[in-house]
Structures are given as C-alpha cells and as structure tokens.
Short mmCIF file of C-alpha atoms and ligand atoms in Angstrom, two decimals:
data_model
loop_
_atom_site.label_atom_id
_atom_site.label_comp_id
_atom_site.label_asym_id
_atom_site.label_seq_id
_atom_site.Cartn_x
_atom_site.Cartn_y
_atom_site.Cartn_z
CA UNK A 176 -22.78 6.69 11.18
CA UNK A 177 -19.63 8.72 11.79
CA UNK A 178 -16.53 7.90 9.78
CA UNK A 179 -14.58 10.48 11.80
CA UNK A 180 -14.86 11.32 15.49
CA UNK A 181 -12.40 13.88 16.76
CA UNK A 182 -12.58 14.85 20.42
CA UNK A 183 -10.77 17.79 21.91
CA UNK A 184 -7.73 17.33 19.68
CA UNK A 185 -4.73 19.59 20.13
CA UNK A 186 -1.54 19.83 18.12
CA UNK A 187 1.50 21.64 19.42
CA UNK A 188 4.54 22.12 17.20
CA UNK A 189 7.86 22.84 18.83
CA UNK A 190 9.79 25.44 16.84
CA UNK A 191 13.07 25.72 18.69
CA UNK A 192 12.03 27.17 22.04
CA UNK A 193 8.69 28.39 20.73
CA UNK A 194 5.51 26.32 20.99
CA UNK A 195 2.99 26.74 18.18
CA UNK A 196 -0.55 25.74 19.12
CA UNK A 197 -1.78 24.74 15.67
CA UNK A 198 -4.94 23.03 16.99
CA UNK A 199 -6.47 24.06 20.30
CA UNK A 200 -9.21 21.60 21.21
CA UNK A 201 -11.01 20.61 18.03
CA UNK A 202 -14.12 18.43 18.31
CA UNK A 203 -15.66 17.28 15.07
CA UNK A 204 -17.78 14.40 13.87
CA UNK A 205 -18.20 13.58 10.17
CA UNK A 206 -20.68 11.02 8.89
CA UNK A 207 -20.17 8.53 6.09
CA UNK A 208 -21.21 10.13 2.80
CA UNK A 209 -20.72 13.75 3.80
CA UNK A 210 -19.08 16.34 1.53
CA UNK A 211 -17.56 19.01 3.70
CA UNK A 212 -15.34 22.08 3.40
CA UNK A 213 -12.87 23.40 5.94
CA UNK A 214 -12.23 27.12 5.61
CA UNK A 215 -10.36 29.77 7.60
CA UNK A 216 -7.51 32.25 7.31
CA UNK A 217 -3.98 31.19 6.49
CA UNK A 218 -2.37 29.73 9.62
CA UNK A 219 -5.70 28.84 11.25
CA UNK A 220 -4.82 25.12 11.37
CA UNK A 221 -6.61 23.76 8.30
CA UNK A 222 -3.72 21.70 6.96
CA UNK A 223 -2.81 20.49 10.44
CA UNK A 224 -6.37 19.25 10.93
CA UNK A 225 -6.32 17.56 7.52
CA UNK A 226 -3.01 15.89 8.38
CA UNK A 227 -4.47 14.60 11.63
CA UNK A 228 -7.60 13.33 9.84
CA UNK A 229 -5.36 11.71 7.22
CA UNK A 230 -3.18 10.05 9.89
CA UNK A 231 -0.14 11.89 8.53
CA UNK A 232 0.27 13.59 11.87
CA UNK A 233 -0.52 12.44 15.42
CA UNK A 234 -2.43 14.75 17.78
CA UNK A 235 -0.58 16.04 20.84
CA UNK A 236 -3.68 15.26 22.91
CA UNK A 237 -7.29 14.29 22.40
CA UNK A 238 -8.93 11.36 20.69
CA UNK A 239 -9.30 10.43 17.03
CA UNK A 240 -11.53 7.55 15.94
CA UNK A 241 -11.45 6.74 12.23
CA UNK A 242 -14.14 4.30 11.13
CA UNK A 243 -14.40 2.86 14.66
CA UNK A 244 -10.62 2.51 15.02
CA UNK A 245 -8.79 4.48 17.70
CA UNK A 246 -5.74 5.51 15.73
CA UNK A 247 -3.63 6.23 18.82
CA UNK A 248 -3.57 2.46 19.45
CA UNK A 249 -2.01 1.60 16.08
CA UNK A 250 1.61 0.87 15.22
CA UNK A 251 3.21 2.86 12.38
CA UNK A 252 2.79 -0.10 10.05
CA UNK A 253 -0.90 -0.50 10.84
CA UNK A 254 -1.36 3.23 10.42
CA UNK A 255 0.27 3.17 6.98
CA UNK A 256 -1.90 0.21 6.00
CA UNK A 257 -5.05 2.01 7.16
CA UNK A 258 -4.03 5.12 5.23
CA UNK A 259 -3.41 3.16 2.07
CA UNK A 260 -6.68 1.23 2.29
CA UNK A 261 -9.15 3.83 3.48
CA UNK A 262 -7.84 7.25 2.51
CA UNK A 263 -7.08 9.16 -0.65
CA UNK A 264 -5.10 12.42 -0.61
CA UNK A 265 -5.15 15.33 -3.03
CA UNK A 266 -2.86 18.35 -2.67
CA UNK A 267 -2.77 21.81 -4.20
CA UNK A 268 0.43 21.09 -6.12
CA UNK A 269 -0.80 17.69 -7.47
CA UNK A 270 2.40 15.97 -6.21
CA UNK A 271 2.81 13.80 -9.30
CA UNK A 272 6.08 12.18 -10.36
CA UNK A 273 7.17 14.42 -13.26
CA UNK A 274 8.93 11.76 -15.34
CA UNK A 275 6.25 9.09 -15.03
CA UNK A 276 3.18 8.79 -17.25
CA UNK A 277 -0.28 9.53 -15.90
CA UNK A 278 -0.91 5.78 -15.78
CA UNK A 279 2.30 5.06 -13.83
CA UNK A 280 1.48 7.83 -11.37
CA UNK A 281 -1.95 6.31 -10.73
CA UNK A 282 -0.47 2.81 -10.37
CA UNK A 283 1.90 3.87 -7.62
CA UNK A 284 -0.40 3.31 -4.57
CA UNK A 285 -1.22 -0.14 -5.94
CA UNK A 286 2.45 -1.05 -5.92
CA UNK A 287 2.63 -0.10 -2.23
CA UNK A 288 -0.43 -2.16 -1.44
CA UNK A 289 0.83 -5.10 -3.52
CA UNK A 290 -2.33 -5.38 -5.60
CA UNK A 291 -2.59 -7.44 -8.77
CA UNK A 292 -3.99 -6.22 -12.06
CA UNK A 293 -2.54 -2.79 -11.44
CA UNK A 294 -2.60 -1.51 -15.00
CA UNK A 295 -6.29 -2.26 -15.39
CA UNK A 296 -7.26 -0.69 -12.06
CA UNK A 297 -5.18 2.41 -12.84
CA UNK A 298 -6.78 2.70 -16.27
CA UNK A 299 -10.25 2.45 -14.73
CA UNK A 300 -9.41 5.21 -12.25
CA UNK A 301 -8.17 7.45 -15.08
CA UNK A 302 -11.34 6.78 -17.03
CA UNK A 303 -13.38 7.72 -13.98
CA UNK A 304 -11.89 11.22 -14.12
CA UNK A 305 -12.22 11.43 -17.90
CA UNK A 306 -8.54 10.97 -18.71
CA UNK A 307 -8.43 7.53 -20.31
CA UNK A 308 -7.11 9.09 -23.52
CA UNK A 309 -4.23 10.81 -21.68
CA UNK A 310 -2.88 7.73 -19.89
CA UNK A 311 0.54 7.86 -21.55
CA UNK A 312 1.09 11.58 -21.14
CA UNK A 313 3.56 12.90 -18.59
CA UNK A 314 2.48 15.62 -16.14
CA UNK A 315 4.37 18.29 -18.16
CA UNK A 316 2.22 17.39 -21.16
CA UNK A 317 -1.01 17.98 -19.22
CA UNK A 318 -2.83 21.13 -18.09
CA UNK A 319 -3.10 21.95 -14.38
CA UNK A 320 -6.69 20.71 -14.30
CA UNK A 321 -5.69 17.46 -16.01
CA UNK A 322 -2.79 16.97 -13.59
CA UNK A 323 -5.17 17.39 -10.69
CA UNK A 324 -7.50 14.83 -12.26
CA UNK A 325 -4.57 12.39 -12.46
CA UNK A 326 -3.96 13.07 -8.76
CA UNK A 327 -7.63 12.33 -8.06
CA UNK A 328 -7.38 9.07 -10.03
CA UNK A 329 -4.32 8.15 -7.97
CA UNK A 330 -6.25 8.91 -4.78
CA UNK A 331 -9.14 6.72 -5.98
CA UNK A 332 -7.24 3.70 -7.17
CA UNK A 333 -7.33 1.85 -3.83
CA UNK A 334 -11.10 2.48 -3.52
CA UNK A 335 -10.89 4.73 -0.43
CA UNK A 336 -13.88 5.52 1.79
CA UNK A 337 -12.59 9.01 2.46
CA UNK A 338 -11.04 11.58 0.14
CA UNK A 339 -9.01 14.40 1.69
CA UNK A 340 -8.16 17.39 -0.48
CA UNK A 341 -6.04 20.32 0.76
CA UNK A 342 -6.76 23.35 -1.48
CA UNK A 343 -7.30 21.10 -4.52
CA UNK A 344 -8.33 23.99 -6.78
CA UNK A 345 -5.88 26.56 -5.38
CA UNK A 346 -3.81 26.63 -8.57
CA UNK A 347 -6.63 26.22 -11.07
CA UNK A 348 -8.70 28.57 -13.22
CA UNK A 349 -12.50 28.72 -13.00
CA UNK A 350 -13.14 26.16 -15.69
CA UNK A 351 -10.73 23.57 -14.29
CA UNK A 352 -12.09 24.25 -10.79
CA UNK A 353 -15.62 23.49 -11.99
CA UNK A 354 -14.43 20.23 -13.53
CA UNK A 355 -12.78 19.14 -10.29
CA UNK A 356 -15.87 20.04 -8.25
CA UNK A 357 -18.09 18.14 -10.64
CA UNK A 358 -15.86 15.05 -10.26
CA UNK A 359 -16.09 15.43 -6.47
CA UNK A 360 -19.90 15.60 -6.70
CA UNK A 361 -19.93 12.39 -8.74
CA UNK A 362 -17.58 10.59 -6.31
CA UNK A 363 -19.63 11.77 -3.33
CA UNK A 364 -22.75 10.54 -5.12
CA UNK A 365 -20.98 7.16 -5.47
CA UNK A 366 -20.63 7.09 -1.67
CA UNK A 367 -17.16 8.50 -0.98
CA UNK A 368 -16.90 10.90 1.95
CA UNK A 369 -15.09 14.09 0.91
CA UNK A 370 -13.36 16.68 3.07
CA UNK A 371 -11.64 19.59 1.40
CA UNK A 372 -9.82 22.68 2.50
CA UNK A 373 -10.45 25.73 0.38
CA UNK A 374 -9.91 29.47 0.36
CA UNK A 375 -12.66 30.01 -2.18
CA UNK A 376 -16.20 30.71 -0.88
CA UNK A 377 -17.68 29.53 -4.23
CA UNK A 378 -15.97 26.18 -3.85
CA UNK A 379 -16.98 25.79 -0.20
CA UNK A 380 -20.58 26.57 -1.19
CA UNK A 381 -20.55 23.50 -3.47
CA UNK A 382 -20.27 21.21 -0.44
CA UNK A 383 -23.00 20.38 2.09
CA UNK A 384 -21.28 21.60 5.23
CA UNK A 385 -18.75 24.31 6.04
CA UNK A 386 -16.50 24.17 9.10
CA UNK A 387 -14.59 27.36 9.84
CA UNK A 388 -11.35 27.38 11.81
CA UNK A 389 -9.78 30.32 13.58
CA UNK A 390 -6.57 30.10 15.62
CA UNK A 391 -6.79 26.32 15.81
CA UNK A 392 -10.42 26.17 16.92
CA UNK A 393 -13.73 25.49 15.19
CA UNK A 394 -15.66 28.76 15.28
CA UNK A 395 -18.60 27.73 13.12
CA UNK A 396 -20.02 24.54 11.63
CA UNK A 397 -22.95 25.07 9.29
CA UNK A 398 -25.05 23.20 6.75
CA UNK A 399 -24.99 24.73 3.30
CA UNK A 400 -28.49 25.81 2.37
CA UNK A 401 -29.21 25.69 -1.33
CA UNK A 402 -31.60 28.25 -2.68
CA UNK A 403 -32.08 26.73 -6.13
P1 ADP B 27 -3.39 26.60 7.43
O1 ADP B 27 -3.37 25.35 6.62
O2 ADP B 27 -4.76 26.97 7.91
O3 ADP B 27 -2.76 27.74 6.70
P2 ADP B 27 -1.50 25.21 9.16
O4 ADP B 27 -2.25 24.07 9.73
O5 ADP B 27 -0.57 24.94 8.05
O6 ADP B 27 -2.54 26.37 8.76
O7 ADP B 27 -0.68 25.90 10.33
C1 ADP B 27 -1.22 26.24 11.59
C2 ADP B 27 -0.12 26.82 12.46
O8 ADP B 27 0.83 25.81 12.76
C3 ADP B 27 0.64 27.94 11.78
O9 ADP B 27 0.99 28.88 12.77
C4 ADP B 27 1.86 27.25 11.24
O10 ADP B 27 2.94 28.13 11.14
C5 ADP B 27 2.10 26.17 12.28
N1 ADP B 27 2.74 24.96 11.72
C6 ADP B 27 2.21 24.14 10.78
N2 ADP B 27 3.01 23.09 10.52
C7 ADP B 27 4.10 23.25 11.32
C8 ADP B 27 5.31 22.51 11.54
N3 ADP B 27 5.56 21.37 10.88
N4 ADP B 27 6.20 22.99 12.44
C9 ADP B 27 5.96 24.12 13.12
N5 ADP B 27 4.84 24.87 12.98
C10 ADP B 27 3.92 24.45 12.09
MG1 MG B 28 -2.76 24.96 4.64
#
C-alpha cells in the first residue's frame, strides 16, 4: 500500500529572470512502513523533493497523492492540518526554540493541533527517544545528538505516519549518528514510514532502499542488500 505516489513531478523556481529546474519529472512510489534514503550531490533536488513530499512546497506540475489524498485539491488550511496530523519533520539544524525547555519544544505541535494532555504526551515522546531525564533542559544545555533527539520527539508527538528527515545526522559525530539511526530503526519497527536525505553512504546503507537524484531526476532506485 503506497503512502506516497509521485508522478512526473517538476519544480521550477524563478530566480529573477532565471528559471531553476529543481525537479525534472520525478516519479516515485513509497509504501507504508518503508525506510528509505534519498542521496545525491548538493543541488540535485533532494531538499526540494522532501519539501514537496512534506507539503511545504507545491509542485509546478505533476501529481502528488499522499495517503490517497490528492494534495493539489486541498486548501492551505487543509494542507496545514494534513501536515500536522500525518507528518513529522526533522532538519539538520534541529530547529528548536533556544529559550524553551526540551519539554516545551516538544509540546509546540500539540498547541497548534489544540490537543489536550499536552505535557503528558510531550513527556512520553521524550521518553521514547531516551530523554525523559532531560525534559527541563534548554537546547544550549544539550549535546547536538540530544538536541536532535528532542527534534525527533517533537516530530513524533502528533503520532505521524511519515517521518521526513533532511540530513538529520549532518552535524553529528559517529556516536550520535548511530544513536539517531537506532531510534529511526525502532520507530520504523513500530510502523512509521521514514524518508531521510543524507550525504553519508554509511547512513544510507542503514535504510532498506536508496533513491539517488541527479539534476532533479531519479537516476537509481535500489533495495539495500544486507550481507550479514
Ligand atoms: P539539494 O538539497 O540536493 O542540495 P535543493 O533541492 O536544495 O538541492 O536545490 C535544487 C536546486 O534548486 C538548486 O539548484 C538550488 O539552488 C535550487 N533552489 C532550491 N530552493 C530554491 C529556491 N527557494 N529558490 C530558487 N532556487 C532554489
Ligand atoms: Mg538539501
């Protein structure tokens, strides 16, 4: 069952008089429960594709069906609601509020969605990433790996079906990277579909499928074969 069906999607950015073809006819189907990596050189369109998948950006042409919903038919409000309910985002720079505690950062999406029992849900999400004991720490009092785990907890707090991570380990050392990957494995095991952009072959090899972009097109799409 596909959660994502992308058909011949293009994205053209207008930079003054210059047109940038960031995506040039991408077709991609992702099933529920997959754990997939998107790789490719800088400028190949990885972030643009992630933004389209995450409904942060609208394709210039082509079709995008997310969980049986044609997103081109939705109003901005419906799109925001869909994003909040179904998707979790993780970025390279964590994007946490610096003055707010870990717990407050994780509560934020719940405020937008008007949920009750926010503190408890946020605490549960922090515990899921092993940070229950750090709930009252501010981002500056946490290591990079811990900050990224807070960001993962924030992405999880609305129980999304799909987690989108753009270079989630780009700023992290090997140890912290392994921790993040191990959390992703656990979440994927729990049924969450995961798509991540990475520059690191080791990280991509931890997923089950690698899609490679070049100049805004998919040039390979391969299952990861494990030898051990
Ligand atoms: P990647 O994430 O693989 O490095 P991007 O998706 O960020 O690549 O960018 C693909 C191309 O689109 C690049 O040429 C980039 O300069 C261009 N681009 C990305 N975002 C914008 C934007 N908002 N406005 C204009 N050009 C953009
Ligand atoms: Mg990018």
